[in-house]
């Protein structure tokens, strides 16, 4: 199966765990993927550990490079230089990251990032050969007001920039109210929003049919089969459940 048609099963580890925890989790994830063989062969796996741990994990990952890819959870909006505390897209690419998550709702809503900075980050990421997982999604208040689609459309339109295509961009629809709440979106909500995102991408890109759209927000083993088999759902961005190797890989099994 073509890489692009595989479901992307991505773990966002967020700001969790010691170095030892990260190493153990990484090894356990690789072992479980290998053991499951054909049962997960329709999936591409990605882990996005805390930036500090990526270098150490790459020592394990480089011996088995095709099993799981590694990505960053964010990158700087700038090229290398005097930006204390930042880590550039070039640095992540240099050490072997293939993906970077940009515009996660925790960065939009807790750290206060808006579309302007997000677009700069997307540009830097693609200039440096990283694939971007752009997170979009509405808050509960925005959904209650009936403006979910409008919010998502605006977040998508912001990244209508030269050079984006289905190879270097992945969209993750993560309704803010579903993240970390145990309250995943319903099949109907996901179906409607993913169809809307697909249509929006068609207006923006020539090769939009091949672009993967992930769902994120309380994905667990017991709802994975339902959520991951909806039309236009091409994988999952998983938070809490990705911190356990068995549940992370079992989600992929359910998707297969
Ligand atoms: P949870 O799976 O813990 O709800 O987190 C989703 C998420 O934010 C992934 O980026």
PDB file of N, CA and C in Angstrom, residues 122-211:
ATOM      1  N   UNK A 122       4.758  27.033  10.210  1.00  0.00           N
ATOM      2  CA  UNK A 122       4.497  26.099   9.105  1.00  0.00           C
ATOM      3  C   UNK A 122       5.502  26.347   7.973  1.00  0.00           C
ATOM      4  N   UNK A 123       5.732  27.628   7.665  1.00  0.00           N
ATOM      5  CA  UNK A 123       6.688  27.959   6.588  1.00  0.00           C
ATOM      6  C   UNK A 123       8.077  27.440   6.927  1.00  0.00           C
ATOM      7  N   UNK A 124       8.528  27.674   8.150  1.00  0.00           N
ATOM      8  CA  UNK A 124       9.877  27.224   8.544  1.00  0.00           C
ATOM      9  C   UNK A 124       9.958  25.703   8.491  1.00  0.00           C
ATOM     10  N   UNK A 125       8.904  25.040   8.929  1.00  0.00           N
ATOM     11  CA  UNK A 125       8.920  23.571   8.941  1.00  0.00           C
ATOM     12  C   UNK A 125       9.050  23.028   7.519  1.00  0.00           C
ATOM     13  N   UNK A 126       8.226  23.531   6.605  1.00  0.00           N
ATOM     14  CA  UNK A 126       8.292  22.956   5.254  1.00  0.00           C
ATOM     15  C   UNK A 126       9.575  23.370   4.520  1.00  0.00           C
ATOM     16  N   UNK A 127      10.053  24.573   4.798  1.00  0.00           N
ATOM     17  CA  UNK A 127      11.348  24.992   4.201  1.00  0.00           C
ATOM     18  C   UNK A 127      12.475  24.040   4.614  1.00  0.00           C
ATOM     19  N   UNK A 128      12.342  23.479   5.794  1.00  0.00           N
ATOM     20  CA  UNK A 128      13.384  22.600   6.316  1.00  0.00           C
ATOM     21  C   UNK A 128      13.072  21.117   6.121  1.00  0.00           C
ATOM     22  N   UNK A 129      12.076  20.840   5.297  1.00  0.00           N
ATOM     23  CA  UNK A 129      11.800  19.448   4.906  1.00  0.00           C
ATOM     24  C   UNK A 129      11.004  18.649   5.917  1.00  0.00           C
ATOM     25  N   UNK A 130      10.412  19.310   6.913  1.00  0.00           N
ATOM     26  CA  UNK A 130       9.570  18.577   7.869  1.00  0.00           C
ATOM     27  C   UNK A 130       8.146  18.487   7.336  1.00  0.00           C
ATOM     28  N   UNK A 131       7.439  17.440   7.726  1.00  0.00           N
ATOM     29  CA  UNK A 131       6.006  17.343   7.435  1.00  0.00           C
ATOM     30  C   UNK A 131       5.262  17.952   8.615  1.00  0.00           C
ATOM     31  N   UNK A 132       4.301  18.788   8.306  1.00  0.00           N
ATOM     32  CA  UNK A 132       3.554  19.505   9.352  1.00  0.00           C
ATOM     33  C   UNK A 132       2.247  18.778   9.665  1.00  0.00           C
ATOM     34  N   UNK A 133       1.996  18.582  10.955  1.00  0.00           N
ATOM     35  CA  UNK A 133       0.654  18.164  11.384  1.00  0.00           C
ATOM     36  C   UNK A 133       0.003  19.414  11.961  1.00  0.00           C
ATOM     37  N   UNK A 134      -0.873  20.025  11.183  1.00  0.00           N
ATOM     38  CA  UNK A 134      -1.522  21.257  11.627  1.00  0.00           C
ATOM     39  C   UNK A 134      -2.807  20.906  12.375  1.00  0.00           C
ATOM     40  N   UNK A 135      -2.875  21.347  13.648  1.00  0.00           N
ATOM     41  CA  UNK A 135      -4.070  21.069  14.448  1.00  0.00           C
ATOM     42  C   UNK A 135      -5.083  22.192  14.276  1.00  0.00           C
ATOM     43  N   UNK A 136      -6.327  21.781  14.074  1.00  0.00           N
ATOM     44  CA  UNK A 136      -7.427  22.744  13.993  1.00  0.00           C
ATOM     45  C   UNK A 136      -8.555  22.218  14.870  1.00  0.00           C
ATOM     46  N   UNK A 137      -9.416  23.114  15.310  1.00  0.00           N
ATOM     47  CA  UNK A 137     -10.551  22.654  16.113  1.00  0.00           C
ATOM     48  C   UNK A 137     -11.146  23.786  16.917  1.00  0.00           C
ATOM     49  N   UNK A 138     -12.423  23.631  17.202  1.00  0.00           N
ATOM     50  CA  UNK A 138     -13.181  24.673  17.894  1.00  0.00           C
ATOM     51  C   UNK A 138     -13.293  24.379  19.386  1.00  0.00           C
ATOM     52  N   UNK A 139     -13.542  25.424  20.170  1.00  0.00           N
ATOM     53  CA  UNK A 139     -13.803  25.244  21.605  1.00  0.00           C
ATOM     54  C   UNK A 139     -15.282  24.866  21.796  1.00  0.00           C
ATOM     55  N   UNK A 140     -15.617  24.484  23.029  1.00  0.00           N
ATOM     56  CA  UNK A 140     -17.021  24.156  23.326  1.00  0.00           C
ATOM     57  C   UNK A 140     -17.920  25.363  23.065  1.00  0.00           C
ATOM     58  N   UNK A 141     -17.448  26.536  23.500  1.00  0.00           N
ATOM     59  CA  UNK A 141     -18.238  27.760  23.322  1.00  0.00           C
ATOM     60  C   UNK A 141     -18.492  28.042  21.848  1.00  0.00           C
ATOM     61  N   UNK A 142     -17.462  27.847  21.028  1.00  0.00           N
ATOM     62  CA  UNK A 142     -17.610  28.097  19.588  1.00  0.00           C
ATOM     63  C   UNK A 142     -18.590  27.094  18.967  1.00  0.00           C
ATOM     64  N   UNK A 143     -18.523  25.840  19.426  1.00  0.00           N
ATOM     65  CA  UNK A 143     -19.477  24.835  18.920  1.00  0.00           C
ATOM     66  C   UNK A 143     -20.902  25.204  19.343  1.00  0.00           C
ATOM     67  N   UNK A 144     -21.046  25.606  20.620  1.00  0.00           N
ATOM     68  CA  UNK A 144     -22.385  25.956  21.115  1.00  0.00           C
ATOM     69  C   UNK A 144     -22.992  27.112  20.318  1.00  0.00           C
ATOM     70  N   UNK A 145     -22.104  28.019  19.876  1.00  0.00           N
ATOM     71  CA  UNK A 145     -22.595  29.174  19.099  1.00  0.00           C
ATOM     72  C   UNK A 145     -22.875  28.809  17.636  1.00  0.00           C
ATOM     73  N   UNK A 146     -22.538  27.580  17.270  1.00  0.00           N
ATOM     74  CA  UNK A 146     -22.759  27.146  15.883  1.00  0.00           C
ATOM     75  C   UNK A 146     -21.666  27.607  14.940  1.00  0.00           C
ATOM     76  N   UNK A 147     -20.480  28.002  15.499  1.00  0.00           N
ATOM     77  CA  UNK A 147     -19.445  28.523  14.604  1.00  0.00           C
ATOM     78  C   UNK A 147     -18.252  27.574  14.426  1.00  0.00           C
ATOM     79  N   UNK A 148     -18.437  26.287  14.720  1.00  0.00           N
ATOM     80  CA  UNK A 148     -17.318  25.331  14.618  1.00  0.00           C
ATOM     81  C   UNK A 148     -16.686  25.323  13.218  1.00  0.00           C
ATOM     82  N   UNK A 149     -17.523  25.241  12.189  1.00  0.00           N
ATOM     83  CA  UNK A 149     -16.985  25.157  10.819  1.00  0.00           C
ATOM     84  C   UNK A 149     -16.265  26.446  10.426  1.00  0.00           C
ATOM     85  N   UNK A 150     -16.831  27.547  10.843  1.00  0.00           N
ATOM     86  CA  UNK A 150     -16.222  28.851  10.529  1.00  0.00           C
ATOM     87  C   UNK A 150     -14.816  28.950  11.156  1.00  0.00           C
ATOM     88  N   UNK A 151     -14.694  28.500  12.397  1.00  0.00           N
ATOM     89  CA  UNK A 151     -13.403  28.546  13.102  1.00  0.00           C
ATOM     90  C   UNK A 151     -12.387  27.649  12.402  1.00  0.00           C
ATOM     91  N   UNK A 152     -12.813  26.438  12.076  1.00  0.00           N
ATOM     92  CA  UNK A 152     -11.906  25.482  11.427  1.00  0.00           C
ATOM     93  C   UNK A 152     -11.505  26.004  10.045  1.00  0.00           C
ATOM     94  N   UNK A 153     -12.457  26.568   9.320  1.00  0.00           N
ATOM     95  CA  UNK A 153     -12.150  27.109   7.985  1.00  0.00           C
ATOM     96  C   UNK A 153     -11.093  28.207   8.092  1.00  0.00           C
ATOM     97  N   UNK A 154     -11.232  29.065   9.082  1.00  0.00           N
ATOM     98  CA  UNK A 154     -10.290  30.175   9.257  1.00  0.00           C
ATOM     99  C   UNK A 154      -8.883  29.632   9.592  1.00  0.00           C
ATOM    100  N   UNK A 155      -8.834  28.610  10.446  1.00  0.00           N
ATOM    101  CA  UNK A 155      -7.535  28.023  10.809  1.00  0.00           C
ATOM    102  C   UNK A 155      -6.877  27.349   9.592  1.00  0.00           C
ATOM    103  N   UNK A 156      -7.700  26.759   8.726  1.00  0.00           N
ATOM    104  CA  UNK A 156      -7.155  26.124   7.513  1.00  0.00           C
ATOM    105  C   UNK A 156      -6.695  27.171   6.499  1.00  0.00           C
ATOM    106  N   UNK A 157      -7.534  28.179   6.310  1.00  0.00           N
ATOM    107  CA  UNK A 157      -7.213  29.213   5.308  1.00  0.00           C
ATOM    108  C   UNK A 157      -5.910  29.931   5.646  1.00  0.00           C
ATOM    109  N   UNK A 158      -5.614  30.016   6.935  1.00  0.00           N
ATOM    110  CA  UNK A 158      -4.383  30.697   7.361  1.00  0.00           C
ATOM    111  C   UNK A 158      -3.138  30.044   6.758  1.00  0.00           C
ATOM    112  N   UNK A 159      -3.201  28.753   6.515  1.00  0.00           N
ATOM    113  CA  UNK A 159      -1.992  28.077   5.997  1.00  0.00           C
ATOM    114  C   UNK A 159      -2.046  27.867   4.480  1.00  0.00           C
ATOM    115  N   UNK A 160      -2.873  28.653   3.805  1.00  0.00           N
ATOM    116  CA  UNK A 160      -2.899  28.592   2.337  1.00  0.00           C
ATOM    117  C   UNK A 160      -1.660  29.333   1.827  1.00  0.00           C
ATOM    118  N   UNK A 161      -0.551  28.653   1.830  1.00  0.00           N
ATOM    119  CA  UNK A 161       0.718  29.288   1.462  1.00  0.00           C
ATOM    120  C   UNK A 161       1.403  28.461   0.376  1.00  0.00           C
ATOM    121  N   UNK A 162       2.280  29.102  -0.371  1.00  0.00           N
ATOM    122  CA  UNK A 162       3.009  28.399  -1.435  1.00  0.00           C
ATOM    123  C   UNK A 162       3.785  27.235  -0.838  1.00  0.00           C
ATOM    124  N   UNK A 163       3.769  26.133  -1.540  1.00  0.00           N
ATOM    125  CA  UNK A 163       4.640  25.018  -1.143  1.00  0.00           C
ATOM    126  C   UNK A 163       3.957  23.949  -0.313  1.00  0.00           C
ATOM    127  N   UNK A 164       2.733  24.198   0.180  1.00  0.00           N
ATOM    128  CA  UNK A 164       2.094  23.116   0.942  1.00  0.00           C
ATOM    129  C   UNK A 164       1.428  22.138  -0.017  1.00  0.00           C
ATOM    130  N   UNK A 165       1.472  20.873   0.323  1.00  0.00           N
ATOM    131  CA  UNK A 165       0.851  19.839  -0.511  1.00  0.00           C
ATOM    132  C   UNK A 165       0.552  18.617   0.363  1.00  0.00           C
ATOM    133  N   UNK A 166       0.043  17.578  -0.248  1.00  0.00           N
ATOM    134  CA  UNK A 166      -0.385  16.415   0.550  1.00  0.00           C
ATOM    135  C   UNK A 166       0.790  15.624   1.114  1.00  0.00           C
ATOM    136  N   UNK A 167       1.993  15.896   0.635  1.00  0.00           N
ATOM    137  CA  UNK A 167       3.186  15.226   1.156  1.00  0.00           C
ATOM    138  C   UNK A 167       3.691  15.893   2.427  1.00  0.00           C
ATOM    139  N   UNK A 168       3.588  17.222   2.471  1.00  0.00           N
ATOM    140  CA  UNK A 168       4.198  17.901   3.624  1.00  0.00           C
ATOM    141  C   UNK A 168       3.189  18.475   4.619  1.00  0.00           C
ATOM    142  N   UNK A 169       1.906  18.220   4.375  1.00  0.00           N
ATOM    143  CA  UNK A 169       0.898  18.715   5.318  1.00  0.00           C
ATOM    144  C   UNK A 169      -0.081  17.601   5.684  1.00  0.00           C
ATOM    145  N   UNK A 170      -0.357  17.503   6.973  1.00  0.00           N
ATOM    146  CA  UNK A 170      -1.391  16.615   7.513  1.00  0.00           C
ATOM    147  C   UNK A 170      -2.257  17.529   8.370  1.00  0.00           C
ATOM    148  N   UNK A 171      -3.567  17.344   8.318  1.00  0.00           N
ATOM    149  CA  UNK A 171      -4.452  18.124   9.196  1.00  0.00           C
ATOM    150  C   UNK A 171      -4.918  17.218  10.336  1.00  0.00           C
ATOM    151  N   UNK A 172      -4.915  17.748  11.546  1.00  0.00           N
ATOM    152  CA  UNK A 172      -5.506  17.009  12.671  1.00  0.00           C
ATOM    153  C   UNK A 172      -6.689  17.815  13.191  1.00  0.00           C
ATOM    154  N   UNK A 173      -7.886  17.246  13.045  1.00  0.00           N
ATOM    155  CA  UNK A 173      -9.066  17.905  13.627  1.00  0.00           C
ATOM    156  C   UNK A 173      -9.170  17.464  15.087  1.00  0.00           C
ATOM    157  N   UNK A 174      -8.943  18.425  15.968  1.00  0.00           N
ATOM    158  CA  UNK A 174      -8.989  18.135  17.400  1.00  0.00           C
ATOM    159  C   UNK A 174      -9.932  19.139  18.077  1.00  0.00           C
ATOM    160  N   UNK A 175     -11.201  18.766  18.218  1.00  0.00           N
ATOM    161  CA  UNK A 175     -12.099  19.691  18.928  1.00  0.00           C
ATOM    162  C   UNK A 175     -11.581  19.876  20.358  1.00  0.00           C
ATOM    163  N   UNK A 176     -11.453  21.119  20.777  1.00  0.00           N
ATOM    164  CA  UNK A 176     -10.795  21.404  22.059  1.00  0.00           C
ATOM    165  C   UNK A 176     -11.521  20.717  23.214  1.00  0.00           C
ATOM    166  N   UNK A 177     -12.844  20.671  23.124  1.00  0.00           N
ATOM    167  CA  UNK A 177     -13.668  20.072  24.188  1.00  0.00           C
ATOM    168  C   UNK A 177     -13.505  18.553  24.279  1.00  0.00           C
ATOM    169  N   UNK A 178     -12.894  17.951  23.291  1.00  0.00           N
ATOM    170  CA  UNK A 178     -12.718  16.486  23.314  1.00  0.00           C
ATOM    171  C   UNK A 178     -11.337  16.085  23.810  1.00  0.00           C
ATOM    172  N   UNK A 179     -10.446  17.060  23.978  1.00  0.00           N
ATOM    173  CA  UNK A 179      -9.057  16.740  24.332  1.00  0.00           C
ATOM    174  C   UNK A 179      -8.934  16.502  25.833  1.00  0.00           C
ATOM    175  N   UNK A 180      -8.487  15.297  26.170  1.00  0.00           N
ATOM    176  CA  UNK A 180      -8.211  14.970  27.572  1.00  0.00           C
ATOM    177  C   UNK A 180      -9.447  14.903  28.445  1.00  0.00           C
ATOM    178  N   UNK A 181     -10.636  14.849  27.841  1.00  0.00           N
ATOM    179  CA  UNK A 181     -11.876  14.865  28.630  1.00  0.00           C
ATOM    180  C   UNK A 181     -12.524  13.493  28.706  1.00  0.00           C
ATOM    181  N   UNK A 182     -12.082  12.564  27.880  1.00  0.00           N
ATOM    182  CA  UNK A 182     -12.736  11.263  27.803  1.00  0.00           C
ATOM    183  C   UNK A 182     -14.012  11.332  26.962  1.00  0.00           C
ATOM    184  N   UNK A 183     -14.244  12.499  26.409  1.00  0.00           N
ATOM    185  CA  UNK A 183     -15.464  12.809  25.689  1.00  0.00           C
ATOM    186  C   UNK A 183     -15.177  12.978  24.200  1.00  0.00           C
ATOM    187  N   UNK A 184     -14.933  11.895  23.499  1.00  0.00           N
ATOM    188  CA  UNK A 184     -14.594  12.020  22.070  1.00  0.00           C
ATOM    189  C   UNK A 184     -15.790  12.564  21.293  1.00  0.00           C
ATOM    190  N   UNK A 185     -15.521  13.188  20.167  1.00  0.00           N
ATOM    191  CA  UNK A 185     -16.608  13.642  19.289  1.00  0.00           C
ATOM    192  C   UNK A 185     -17.402  12.424  18.809  1.00  0.00           C
ATOM    193  N   UNK A 186     -18.660  12.655  18.473  1.00  0.00           N
ATOM    194  CA  UNK A 186     -19.477  11.534  17.985  1.00  0.00           C
ATOM    195  C   UNK A 186     -19.089  11.217  16.536  1.00  0.00           C
ATOM    196  N   UNK A 187     -19.473  10.022  16.106  1.00  0.00           N
ATOM    197  CA  UNK A 187     -19.192   9.616  14.724  1.00  0.00           C
ATOM    198  C   UNK A 187     -19.801  10.641  13.757  1.00  0.00           C
ATOM    199  N   UNK A 188     -20.993  11.084  14.065  1.00  0.00           N
ATOM    200  CA  UNK A 188     -21.665  12.043  13.192  1.00  0.00           C
ATOM    201  C   UNK A 188     -20.913  13.379  13.119  1.00  0.00           C
ATOM    202  N   UNK A 189     -20.467  13.880  14.288  1.00  0.00           N
ATOM    203  CA  UNK A 189     -19.687  15.137  14.313  1.00  0.00           C
ATOM    204  C   UNK A 189     -18.412  14.997  13.491  1.00  0.00           C
ATOM    205  N   UNK A 190     -17.724  13.873  13.682  1.00  0.00           N
ATOM    206  CA  UNK A 190     -16.437  13.671  12.998  1.00  0.00           C
ATOM    207  C   UNK A 190     -16.668  13.555  11.490  1.00  0.00           C
ATOM    208  N   UNK A 191     -17.679  12.790  11.128  1.00  0.00           N
ATOM    209  CA  UNK A 191     -17.993  12.590   9.709  1.00  0.00           C
ATOM    210  C   UNK A 191     -18.245  13.940   9.027  1.00  0.00           C
ATOM    211  N   UNK A 192     -19.071  14.764   9.668  1.00  0.00           N
ATOM    212  CA  UNK A 192     -19.427  16.052   9.070  1.00  0.00           C
ATOM    213  C   UNK A 192     -18.217  16.983   9.000  1.00  0.00           C
ATOM    214  N   UNK A 193     -17.449  17.054  10.100  1.00  0.00           N
ATOM    215  CA  UNK A 193     -16.321  17.995  10.104  1.00  0.00           C
ATOM    216  C   UNK A 193     -15.215  17.540   9.148  1.00  0.00           C
ATOM    217  N   UNK A 194     -14.953  16.250   9.087  1.00  0.00           N
ATOM    218  CA  UNK A 194     -13.896  15.776   8.182  1.00  0.00           C
ATOM    219  C   UNK A 194     -14.299  15.972   6.715  1.00  0.00           C
ATOM    220  N   UNK A 195     -15.576  15.792   6.417  1.00  0.00           N
ATOM    221  CA  UNK A 195     -16.039  16.046   5.036  1.00  0.00           C
ATOM    222  C   UNK A 195     -15.885  17.539   4.721  1.00  0.00           C
ATOM    223  N   UNK A 196     -16.193  18.366   5.705  1.00  0.00           N
ATOM    224  CA  UNK A 196     -16.056  19.818   5.515  1.00  0.00           C
ATOM    225  C   UNK A 196     -14.587  20.187   5.278  1.00  0.00           C
ATOM    226  N   UNK A 197     -13.692  19.588   6.081  1.00  0.00           N
ATOM    227  CA  UNK A 197     -12.252  19.884   5.935  1.00  0.00           C
ATOM    228  C   UNK A 197     -11.766  19.418   4.552  1.00  0.00           C
ATOM    229  N   UNK A 198     -12.217  18.227   4.141  1.00  0.00           N
ATOM    230  CA  UNK A 198     -11.807  17.715   2.815  1.00  0.00           C
ATOM    231  C   UNK A 198     -12.248  18.693   1.715  1.00  0.00           C
ATOM    232  N   UNK A 199     -13.466  19.190   1.829  1.00  0.00           N
ATOM    233  CA  UNK A 199     -13.985  20.115   0.804  1.00  0.00           C
ATOM    234  C   UNK A 199     -13.193  21.425   0.818  1.00  0.00           C
ATOM    235  N   UNK A 200     -12.871  21.874   2.011  1.00  0.00           N
ATOM    236  CA  UNK A 200     -12.106  23.127   2.164  1.00  0.00           C
ATOM    237  C   UNK A 200     -10.709  22.957   1.552  1.00  0.00           C
ATOM    238  N   UNK A 201     -10.102  21.800   1.794  1.00  0.00           N
ATOM    239  CA  UNK A 201      -8.760  21.549   1.262  1.00  0.00           C
ATOM    240  C   UNK A 201      -8.782  21.501  -0.269  1.00  0.00           C
ATOM    241  N   UNK A 202      -9.874  21.025  -0.809  1.00  0.00           N
ATOM    242  CA  UNK A 202     -10.041  20.970  -2.274  1.00  0.00           C
ATOM    243  C   UNK A 202      -9.943  22.365  -2.879  1.00  0.00           C
ATOM    244  N   UNK A 203     -10.487  23.333  -2.165  1.00  0.00           N
ATOM    245  CA  UNK A 203     -10.422  24.719  -2.658  1.00  0.00           C
ATOM    246  C   UNK A 203      -8.995  25.265  -2.559  1.00  0.00           C
ATOM    247  N   UNK A 204      -8.205  24.694  -1.643  1.00  0.00           N
ATOM    248  CA  UNK A 204      -6.886  25.265  -1.349  1.00  0.00           C
ATOM    249  C   UNK A 204      -5.740  24.600  -2.096  1.00  0.00           C
ATOM    250  N   UNK A 205      -5.898  23.305  -2.438  1.00  0.00           N
ATOM    251  CA  UNK A 205      -4.768  22.518  -2.932  1.00  0.00           C
ATOM    252  C   UNK A 205      -5.138  21.665  -4.124  1.00  0.00           C
ATOM    253  N   UNK A 206      -4.168  21.455  -5.008  1.00  0.00           N
ATOM    254  CA  UNK A 206      -4.432  20.640  -6.202  1.00  0.00           C
ATOM    255  C   UNK A 206      -4.565  19.163  -5.835  1.00  0.00           C
ATOM    256  N   UNK A 207      -3.752  18.689  -4.899  1.00  0.00           N
ATOM    257  CA  UNK A 207      -3.740  17.243  -4.621  1.00  0.00           C
ATOM    258  C   UNK A 207      -4.399  16.924  -3.271  1.00  0.00           C
ATOM    259  N   UNK A 208      -5.486  17.622  -2.983  1.00  0.00           N
ATOM    260  CA  UNK A 208      -6.095  17.525  -1.651  1.00  0.00           C
ATOM    261  C   UNK A 208      -6.655  16.145  -1.320  1.00  0.00           C
ATOM    262  N   UNK A 209      -7.006  15.352  -2.323  1.00  0.00           N
ATOM    263  CA  UNK A 209      -7.586  14.030  -2.029  1.00  0.00           C
ATOM    264  C   UNK A 209      -6.606  13.126  -1.309  1.00  0.00           C
ATOM    265  N   UNK A 210      -5.315  13.380  -1.509  1.00  0.00           N
ATOM    266  CA  UNK A 210      -4.296  12.523  -0.886  1.00  0.00           C
ATOM    267  C   UNK A 210      -3.832  13.020   0.475  1.00  0.00           C
ATOM    268  N   UNK A 211      -4.356  14.142   0.907  1.00  0.00           N
ATOM    269  CA  UNK A 211      -3.894  14.717   2.169  1.00  0.00           C
ATOM    270  C   UNK A 211      -4.591  14.017   3.346  1.00  0.00           C
TER     271      UNK A 211
END
